[in-house]
Short mmCIF file of C-alpha atoms in Angstrom, two decimals:
data_model
loop_
_atom_site.label_atom_id
_atom_site.label_comp_id
_atom_site.label_asym_id
_atom_site.label_seq_id
_atom_site.Cartn_x
_atom_site.Cartn_y
_atom_site.Cartn_z
CA UNK A 21 -11.28 8.15 -11.45
CA UNK A 22 -10.61 4.59 -13.17
CA UNK A 23 -8.75 6.18 -16.02
CA UNK A 24 -6.43 8.02 -13.48
CA UNK A 25 -5.98 4.64 -11.67
CA UNK A 26 -4.56 3.42 -14.83
CA UNK A 27 -2.69 6.09 -16.52
CA UNK A 28 -1.13 7.55 -12.96
CA UNK A 29 -1.15 5.16 -10.39
CA UNK A 30 -0.14 2.01 -12.46
CA UNK A 31 2.21 4.01 -14.62
CA UNK A 32 3.95 5.10 -11.16
CA UNK A 33 4.53 1.33 -10.79
CA UNK A 34 6.13 0.85 -14.18
CA UNK A 35 8.71 3.56 -13.49
CA UNK A 36 9.37 2.13 -9.97
CA UNK A 37 10.05 -1.15 -11.54
CA UNK A 38 12.18 0.44 -14.21
CA UNK A 39 14.19 2.36 -11.56
CA UNK A 40 14.81 -0.49 -9.22
CA UNK A 41 15.05 -3.08 -11.63
CA UNK A 42 14.96 -6.73 -10.17
CA UNK A 43 14.96 -5.61 -6.78
CA UNK A 44 11.51 -3.84 -7.04
CA UNK A 45 9.21 -7.12 -6.91
CA UNK A 46 11.32 -8.38 -4.11
CA UNK A 47 10.99 -5.46 -2.09
CA UNK A 48 7.47 -5.16 -2.86
CA UNK A 49 6.68 -8.66 -1.87
CA UNK A 50 8.90 -8.56 1.49
CA UNK A 51 7.09 -5.32 2.35
CA UNK A 52 3.65 -7.30 1.75
CA UNK A 53 4.80 -10.28 3.95
CA UNK A 54 6.06 -8.36 6.60
CA UNK A 55 3.28 -5.91 6.74
CA UNK A 56 0.79 -8.73 6.78
CA UNK A 57 2.77 -10.16 9.82
CA UNK A 58 2.54 -6.67 11.55
CA UNK A 59 -1.14 -6.31 10.83
CA UNK A 60 -2.14 -9.73 11.88
CA UNK A 61 -0.15 -9.26 15.18
CA UNK A 62 -1.53 -5.78 15.68
CA UNK A 63 -4.99 -7.42 15.34
CA UNK A 64 -4.13 -10.10 17.93
CA UNK A 65 -3.19 -7.74 20.29
CA UNK A 66 -6.17 -5.26 20.00
CA UNK A 67 -9.73 -5.49 21.11
CA UNK A 68 -10.42 -6.78 17.63
CA UNK A 69 -12.92 -4.25 16.88
CA UNK A 70 -11.28 -3.68 13.63
CA UNK A 71 -11.60 -6.54 10.93
CA UNK A 72 -8.37 -8.60 10.49
CA UNK A 73 -8.54 -7.84 6.71
CA UNK A 74 -8.56 -4.31 7.21
CA UNK A 75 -5.50 -4.30 9.39
CA UNK A 76 -3.53 -6.49 7.28
CA UNK A 77 -4.71 -4.31 4.14
CA UNK A 78 -3.52 -1.31 5.92
CA UNK A 79 -0.01 -2.63 6.76
CA UNK A 80 0.97 -4.76 3.97
CA UNK A 81 -0.65 -2.44 1.05
CA UNK A 82 -1.46 0.99 1.74
CA UNK A 83 1.55 1.69 4.15
CA UNK A 84 3.87 -0.09 1.29
CA UNK A 85 6.18 2.99 0.23
CA UNK A 86 5.81 2.09 -3.33
CA UNK A 87 1.88 2.27 -3.20
CA UNK A 88 2.00 5.76 -0.87
CA UNK A 89 4.24 7.24 -3.88
CA UNK A 90 1.75 6.01 -6.50
CA UNK A 91 -1.29 7.18 -4.52
CA UNK A 92 0.47 10.36 -4.07
CA UNK A 93 1.15 10.93 -7.80
CA UNK A 94 -2.61 10.01 -8.36
CA UNK A 95 -3.62 12.86 -5.84
CA UNK A 96 -5.63 10.36 -3.59
CA UNK A 97 -5.45 9.67 -0.11
CA UNK A 98 -5.07 6.20 1.25
CA UNK A 99 -7.29 4.75 3.95
CA UNK A 100 -3.96 4.48 6.00
CA UNK A 101 -3.49 8.41 5.69
CA UNK A 102 -7.01 8.94 6.97
CA UNK A 103 -6.39 6.75 9.94
CA UNK A 104 -3.29 8.50 10.85
CA UNK A 105 -5.09 11.77 11.29
#
């Protein structure tokens, strides 16, 4: 599983970076910051039964389109996918 992470998942990020060029890290970073704000806001407005770090992780990382694509190529469901069911 670890080998698949490196060979498939991270290779997907290399291809994404080549395809999107210098825009890739900007979009990835902007998504992360925006997702962190969304996750923190959702946590503040919830009953707080879910940890703040989990809410932020879900919105900032696992719902990032670049990560979703890489996980899909890897053949792994993300925690965000599991929570949507």
